[in-house]
JSON list of C-alpha atoms in Angstrom, two decimals:
[
{"chain": "A", "resi": 275, "resn": "UNK", "atom": "CA", "xyz": [66.18, 115.89, 119.58]},
{"chain": "A", "resi": 276, "resn": "UNK", "atom": "CA", "xyz": [63.21, 115.48, 117.35]},
{"chain": "A", "resi": 277, "resn": "UNK", "atom": "CA", "xyz": [60.53, 113.06, 118.47]},
{"chain": "A", "resi": 278, "resn": "UNK", "atom": "CA", "xyz": [61.68, 110.38, 116.02]},
{"chain": "A", "resi": 279, "resn": "UNK", "atom": "CA", "xyz": [65.17, 110.30, 117.58]},
{"chain": "A", "resi": 280, "resn": "UNK", "atom": "CA", "xyz": [66.81, 111.18, 114.26]},
{"chain": "A", "resi": 281, "resn": "UNK", "atom": "CA", "xyz": [68.91, 114.20, 113.33]},
{"chain": "A", "resi": 282, "resn": "UNK", "atom": "CA", "xyz": [67.72, 117.62, 114.53]},
{"chain": "A", "resi": 283, "resn": "UNK", "atom": "CA", "xyz": [65.23, 119.25, 112.19]},
{"chain": "A", "resi": 284, "resn": "UNK", "atom": "CA", "xyz": [65.20, 122.76, 113.68]},
{"chain": "A", "resi": 285, "resn": "UNK", "atom": "CA", "xyz": [67.90, 125.07, 114.97]},
{"chain": "A", "resi": 286, "resn": "UNK", "atom": "CA", "xyz": [66.55, 124.82, 118.53]},
{"chain": "A", "resi": 287, "resn": "UNK", "atom": "CA", "xyz": [67.22, 121.08, 118.52]},
{"chain": "A", "resi": 288, "resn": "UNK", "atom": "CA", "xyz": [70.94, 121.46, 117.77]},
{"chain": "A", "resi": 289, "resn": "UNK", "atom": "CA", "xyz": [73.26, 120.81, 120.69]},
{"chain": "A", "resi": 290, "resn": "UNK", "atom": "CA", "xyz": [75.54, 123.73, 121.55]},
{"chain": "A", "resi": 291, "resn": "UNK", "atom": "CA", "xyz": [79.11, 123.51, 120.34]},
{"chain": "A", "resi": 292, "resn": "UNK", "atom": "CA", "xyz": [81.79, 122.24, 122.75]},
{"chain": "A", "resi": 293, "resn": "UNK", "atom": "CA", "xyz": [84.08, 124.89, 121.25]},
{"chain": "A", "resi": 294, "resn": "UNK", "atom": "CA", "xyz": [83.42, 127.75, 118.85]},
{"chain": "A", "resi": 295, "resn": "UNK", "atom": "CA", "xyz": [83.41, 126.38, 115.31]},
{"chain": "A", "resi": 296, "resn": "UNK", "atom": "CA", "xyz": [82.89, 122.71, 116.18]},
{"chain": "A", "resi": 297, "resn": "UNK", "atom": "CA", "xyz": [79.59, 122.54, 114.26]},
{"chain": "A", "resi": 298, "resn": "UNK", "atom": "CA", "xyz": [81.33, 124.23, 111.32]},
{"chain": "A", "resi": 299, "resn": "UNK", "atom": "CA", "xyz": [84.10, 121.63, 111.21]},
{"chain": "A", "resi": 300, "resn": "UNK", "atom": "CA", "xyz": [86.75, 124.07, 112.46]},
{"chain": "A", "resi": 301, "resn": "UNK", "atom": "CA", "xyz": [89.53, 123.16, 114.90]},
{"chain": "A", "resi": 302, "resn": "UNK", "atom": "CA", "xyz": [89.28, 124.06, 118.58]},
{"chain": "A", "resi": 303, "resn": "UNK", "atom": "CA", "xyz": [92.40, 126.25, 118.54]},
{"chain": "A", "resi": 304, "resn": "UNK", "atom": "CA", "xyz": [95.20, 127.44, 116.30]},
{"chain": "A", "resi": 305, "resn": "UNK", "atom": "CA", "xyz": [95.15, 128.22, 112.61]},
{"chain": "A", "resi": 306, "resn": "UNK", "atom": "CA", "xyz": [91.67, 128.15, 111.01]},
{"chain": "A", "resi": 307, "resn": "UNK", "atom": "CA", "xyz": [89.90, 128.13, 114.39]},
{"chain": "A", "resi": 308, "resn": "UNK", "atom": "CA", "xyz": [87.21, 130.72, 115.10]},
{"chain": "A", "resi": 309, "resn": "UNK", "atom": "CA", "xyz": [88.78, 134.04, 116.06]},
{"chain": "A", "resi": 310, "resn": "UNK", "atom": "CA", "xyz": [88.12, 134.81, 119.71]},
{"chain": "A", "resi": 311, "resn": "UNK", "atom": "CA", "xyz": [86.59, 137.89, 121.27]},
{"chain": "A", "resi": 312, "resn": "UNK", "atom": "CA", "xyz": [89.80, 139.68, 122.29]},
{"chain": "A", "resi": 313, "resn": "UNK", "atom": "CA", "xyz": [91.19, 139.70, 118.76]},
{"chain": "A", "resi": 314, "resn": "UNK", "atom": "CA", "xyz": [87.81, 140.76, 117.36]},
{"chain": "A", "resi": 315, "resn": "UNK", "atom": "CA", "xyz": [87.54, 143.73, 119.70]},
{"chain": "A", "resi": 316, "resn": "UNK", "atom": "CA", "xyz": [91.12, 144.81, 119.03]},
{"chain": "A", "resi": 317, "resn": "UNK", "atom": "CA", "xyz": [90.49, 144.63, 115.26]},
{"chain": "A", "resi": 318, "resn": "UNK", "atom": "CA", "xyz": [87.30, 146.65, 115.68]},
{"chain": "A", "resi": 319, "resn": "UNK", "atom": "CA", "xyz": [89.22, 149.34, 117.58]},
{"chain": "A", "resi": 320, "resn": "UNK", "atom": "CA", "xyz": [91.84, 149.49, 114.80]},
{"chain": "A", "resi": 321, "resn": "UNK", "atom": "CA", "xyz": [89.23, 149.70, 112.04]},
{"chain": "A", "resi": 322, "resn": "UNK", "atom": "CA", "xyz": [87.04, 152.22, 113.81]},
{"chain": "A", "resi": 323, "resn": "UNK", "atom": "CA", "xyz": [90.09, 154.34, 114.69]},
{"chain": "A", "resi": 324, "resn": "UNK", "atom": "CA", "xyz": [91.12, 154.42, 111.04]},
{"chain": "A", "resi": 325, "resn": "UNK", "atom": "CA", "xyz": [87.56, 155.38, 110.06]},
{"chain": "A", "resi": 326, "resn": "UNK", "atom": "CA", "xyz": [87.57, 158.24, 112.60]},
{"chain": "A", "resi": 327, "resn": "UNK", "atom": "CA", "xyz": [90.86, 159.59, 111.23]},
{"chain": "A", "resi": 328, "resn": "UNK", "atom": "CA", "xyz": [89.65, 159.37, 107.61]},
{"chain": "A", "resi": 329, "resn": "UNK", "atom": "CA", "xyz": [86.35, 161.04, 108.53]},
{"chain": "A", "resi": 330, "resn": "UNK", "atom": "CA", "xyz": [88.33, 163.98, 109.98]},
{"chain": "A", "resi": 331, "resn": "UNK", "atom": "CA", "xyz": [89.30, 164.84, 106.42]},
{"chain": "A", "resi": 332, "resn": "UNK", "atom": "CA", "xyz": [85.64, 165.58, 105.69]},
{"chain": "A", "resi": 333, "resn": "UNK", "atom": "CA", "xyz": [84.10, 166.99, 108.89]},
{"chain": "A", "resi": 334, "resn": "UNK", "atom": "CA", "xyz": [85.10, 168.31, 112.34]},
{"chain": "A", "resi": 335, "resn": "UNK", "atom": "CA", "xyz": [85.28, 165.65, 115.06]},
{"chain": "A", "resi": 336, "resn": "UNK", "atom": "CA", "xyz": [82.37, 166.75, 117.23]},
{"chain": "A", "resi": 337, "resn": "UNK", "atom": "CA", "xyz": [79.83, 167.15, 114.45]},
{"chain": "A", "resi": 338, "resn": "UNK", "atom": "CA", "xyz": [76.90, 164.92, 113.57]},
{"chain": "A", "resi": 339, "resn": "UNK", "atom": "CA", "xyz": [78.28, 164.73, 110.04]},
{"chain": "A", "resi": 340, "resn": "UNK", "atom": "CA", "xyz": [81.55, 163.29, 111.37]},
{"chain": "A", "resi": 341, "resn": "UNK", "atom": "CA", "xyz": [79.70, 160.48, 113.14]},
{"chain": "A", "resi": 342, "resn": "UNK", "atom": "CA", "xyz": [77.79, 159.52, 110.00]},
{"chain": "A", "resi": 343, "resn": "UNK", "atom": "CA", "xyz": [80.88, 159.78, 107.84]},
{"chain": "A", "resi": 344, "resn": "UNK", "atom": "CA", "xyz": [82.81, 157.59, 110.30]},
{"chain": "A", "resi": 345, "resn": "UNK", "atom": "CA", "xyz": [80.19, 154.83, 110.12]},
{"chain": "A", "resi": 346, "resn": "UNK", "atom": "CA", "xyz": [80.10, 155.12, 106.32]},
{"chain": "A", "resi": 347, "resn": "UNK", "atom": "CA", "xyz": [83.90, 154.97, 106.04]},
{"chain": "A", "resi": 348, "resn": "UNK", "atom": "CA", "xyz": [83.99, 152.01, 108.44]},
{"chain": "A", "resi": 349, "resn": "UNK", "atom": "CA", "xyz": [81.43, 150.07, 106.37]},
{"chain": "A", "resi": 350, "resn": "UNK", "atom": "CA", "xyz": [83.11, 151.01, 103.09]},
{"chain": "A", "resi": 351, "resn": "UNK", "atom": "CA", "xyz": [86.50, 149.82, 104.35]},
{"chain": "A", "resi": 352, "resn": "UNK", "atom": "CA", "xyz": [84.93, 146.48, 105.29]},
{"chain": "A", "resi": 353, "resn": "UNK", "atom": "CA", "xyz": [83.29, 146.16, 101.86]},
{"chain": "A", "resi": 354, "resn": "UNK", "atom": "CA", "xyz": [86.53, 146.93, 100.04]},
{"chain": "A", "resi": 355, "resn": "UNK", "atom": "CA", "xyz": [89.03, 144.95, 102.11]},
{"chain": "A", "resi": 356, "resn": "UNK", "atom": "CA", "xyz": [87.09, 141.75, 102.88]},
{"chain": "A", "resi": 357, "resn": "UNK", "atom": "CA", "xyz": [86.94, 140.58, 99.24]},
{"chain": "A", "resi": 358, "resn": "UNK", "atom": "CA", "xyz": [90.39, 141.93, 98.34]},
{"chain": "A", "resi": 359, "resn": "UNK", "atom": "CA", "xyz": [92.65, 141.05, 101.30]},
{"chain": "A", "resi": 360, "resn": "UNK", "atom": "CA", "xyz": [90.40, 138.60, 103.17]},
{"chain": "A", "resi": 361, "resn": "UNK", "atom": "CA", "xyz": [89.38, 140.90, 105.99]},
{"chain": "A", "resi": 362, "resn": "UNK", "atom": "CA", "xyz": [89.56, 144.45, 107.26]},
{"chain": "A", "resi": 363, "resn": "UNK", "atom": "CA", "xyz": [92.87, 146.10, 108.05]},
{"chain": "A", "resi": 364, "resn": "UNK", "atom": "CA", "xyz": [92.30, 145.34, 111.75]},
{"chain": "A", "resi": 365, "resn": "UNK", "atom": "CA", "xyz": [91.48, 141.70, 111.00]},
{"chain": "A", "resi": 366, "resn": "UNK", "atom": "CA", "xyz": [94.62, 141.21, 108.96]},
{"chain": "A", "resi": 367, "resn": "UNK", "atom": "CA", "xyz": [96.90, 143.04, 111.44]},
{"chain": "A", "resi": 368, "resn": "UNK", "atom": "CA", "xyz": [95.61, 140.77, 114.20]},
{"chain": "A", "resi": 369, "resn": "UNK", "atom": "CA", "xyz": [95.97, 137.56, 112.20]},
{"chain": "A", "resi": 370, "resn": "UNK", "atom": "CA", "xyz": [92.37, 136.93, 111.15]},
{"chain": "A", "resi": 371, "resn": "UNK", "atom": "CA", "xyz": [90.43, 136.57, 107.94]},
{"chain": "A", "resi": 372, "resn": "UNK", "atom": "CA", "xyz": [86.83, 136.19, 106.87]},
{"chain": "A", "resi": 373, "resn": "UNK", "atom": "CA", "xyz": [85.87, 133.09, 104.91]},
{"chain": "A", "resi": 374, "resn": "UNK", "atom": "CA", "xyz": [82.54, 131.83, 103.60]},
{"chain": "A", "resi": 375, "resn": "UNK", "atom": "CA", "xyz": [81.16, 128.73, 105.31]},
{"chain": "A", "resi": 376, "resn": "UNK", "atom": "CA", "xyz": [80.71, 127.13, 101.88]},
{"chain": "A", "resi": 377, "resn": "UNK", "atom": "CA", "xyz": [84.40, 127.61, 101.02]},
{"chain": "A", "resi": 378, "resn": "UNK", "atom": "CA", "xyz": [85.97, 129.48, 98.14]},
{"chain": "A", "resi": 379, "resn": "UNK", "atom": "CA", "xyz": [86.13, 133.24, 97.63]},
{"chain": "A", "resi": 380, "resn": "UNK", "atom": "CA", "xyz": [83.97, 135.43, 99.84]},
{"chain": "A", "resi": 381, "resn": "UNK", "atom": "CA", "xyz": [82.59, 137.21, 96.74]},
{"chain": "A", "resi": 382, "resn": "UNK", "atom": "CA", "xyz": [81.08, 140.68, 96.60]},
{"chain": "A", "resi": 383, "resn": "UNK", "atom": "CA", "xyz": [77.62, 140.34, 98.14]},
{"chain": "A", "resi": 384, "resn": "UNK", "atom": "CA", "xyz": [78.77, 138.82, 101.46]},
{"chain": "A", "resi": 385, "resn": "UNK", "atom": "CA", "xyz": [80.98, 141.77, 102.45]},
{"chain": "A", "resi": 386, "resn": "UNK", "atom": "CA", "xyz": [78.19, 144.22, 101.57]},
{"chain": "A", "resi": 387, "resn": "UNK", "atom": "CA", "xyz": [75.54, 142.41, 103.62]},
{"chain": "A", "resi": 388, "resn": "UNK", "atom": "CA", "xyz": [77.93, 141.73, 106.50]},
{"chain": "A", "resi": 389, "resn": "UNK", "atom": "CA", "xyz": [79.19, 145.33, 106.60]},
{"chain": "A", "resi": 390, "resn": "UNK", "atom": "CA", "xyz": [75.76, 146.93, 106.50]},
{"chain": "A", "resi": 391, "resn": "UNK", "atom": "CA", "xyz": [74.56, 144.72, 109.34]},
{"chain": "A", "resi": 392, "resn": "UNK", "atom": "CA", "xyz": [77.77, 145.36, 111.29]},
{"chain": "A", "resi": 393, "resn": "UNK", "atom": "CA", "xyz": [77.33, 149.13, 110.87]},
{"chain": "A", "resi": 394, "resn": "UNK", "atom": "CA", "xyz": [74.01, 149.01, 112.74]},
{"chain": "A", "resi": 395, "resn": "UNK", "atom": "CA", "xyz": [75.84, 147.21, 115.61]},
{"chain": "A", "resi": 396, "resn": "UNK", "atom": "CA", "xyz": [72.98, 145.18, 117.12]},
{"chain": "A", "resi": 397, "resn": "UNK", "atom": "CA", "xyz": [73.41, 142.09, 114.87]},
{"chain": "A", "resi": 398, "resn": "UNK", "atom": "CA", "xyz": [77.07, 141.92, 115.89]},
{"chain": "A", "resi": 399, "resn": "UNK", "atom": "CA", "xyz": [76.07, 141.65, 119.56]},
{"chain": "A", "resi": 400, "resn": "UNK", "atom": "CA", "xyz": [73.91, 138.53, 119.07]},
{"chain": "A", "resi": 401, "resn": "UNK", "atom": "CA", "xyz": [76.18, 135.46, 118.87]},
{"chain": "A", "resi": 402, "resn": "UNK", "atom": "CA", "xyz": [75.64, 131.74, 118.68]},
{"chain": "A", "resi": 403, "resn": "UNK", "atom": "CA", "xyz": [77.77, 129.03, 120.31]},
{"chain": "A", "resi": 404, "resn": "UNK", "atom": "CA", "xyz": [80.13, 129.18, 117.31]},
{"chain": "A", "resi": 405, "resn": "UNK", "atom": "CA", "xyz": [80.80, 132.87, 118.15]},
{"chain": "A", "resi": 406, "resn": "UNK", "atom": "CA", "xyz": [79.26, 133.99, 114.88]},
{"chain": "A", "resi": 407, "resn": "UNK", "atom": "CA", "xyz": [77.28, 137.18, 115.04]},
{"chain": "A", "resi": 408, "resn": "UNK", "atom": "CA", "xyz": [74.02, 137.59, 113.17]},
{"chain": "A", "resi": 409, "resn": "UNK", "atom": "CA", "xyz": [75.91, 139.60, 110.54]},
{"chain": "A", "resi": 410, "resn": "UNK", "atom": "CA", "xyz": [78.16, 136.58, 109.85]},
{"chain": "A", "resi": 411, "resn": "UNK", "atom": "CA", "xyz": [75.25, 134.12, 109.90]},
{"chain": "A", "resi": 412, "resn": "UNK", "atom": "CA", "xyz": [73.26, 136.11, 107.34]},
{"chain": "A", "resi": 413, "resn": "UNK", "atom": "CA", "xyz": [76.34, 136.56, 105.13]},
{"chain": "A", "resi": 414, "resn": "UNK", "atom": "CA", "xyz": [77.34, 132.90, 105.48]},
{"chain": "A", "resi": 415, "resn": "UNK", "atom": "CA", "xyz": [80.79, 133.81, 106.77]},
{"chain": "A", "resi": 416, "resn": "UNK", "atom": "CA", "xyz": [83.02, 133.07, 109.74]},
{"chain": "A", "resi": 417, "resn": "UNK", "atom": "CA", "xyz": [85.98, 135.03, 111.13]},
{"chain": "A", "resi": 418, "resn": "UNK", "atom": "CA", "xyz": [88.92, 132.66, 111.60]},
{"chain": "A", "resi": 419, "resn": "UNK", "atom": "CA", "xyz": [92.55, 132.85, 112.71]},
{"chain": "A", "resi": 420, "resn": "UNK", "atom": "CA", "xyz": [94.72, 133.06, 109.63]}
]
């Protein structure tokens, strides 16, 4: 706590969540709770697999071009499907959706920022106690169970 005993004034003074999403006002489990790691990984496998297959239309599998095209297709799919269907194809198949912390529609800029950060992988590996990766924190989004 801050020295005055009042509300925390910096991020380091915040107590960790008892469950993912508690600080965001989300339930501990069930609908609208933070999507857990297993679902996230499964959705990532689905989305990346689709990107690999689509990239095969443009370059042979074991080429450097294929790898770059796969990452580009993956990011583009995220940018298209998050604002239109509420998440990627993998997210939706596994019962998840991406919502802005502030409520309302996710808009156009959040999926772009989130997807570009996700494509470079490292921000997605740094999570807080609400299980939000850096890419979600910067975009102001959270992945929840639909």
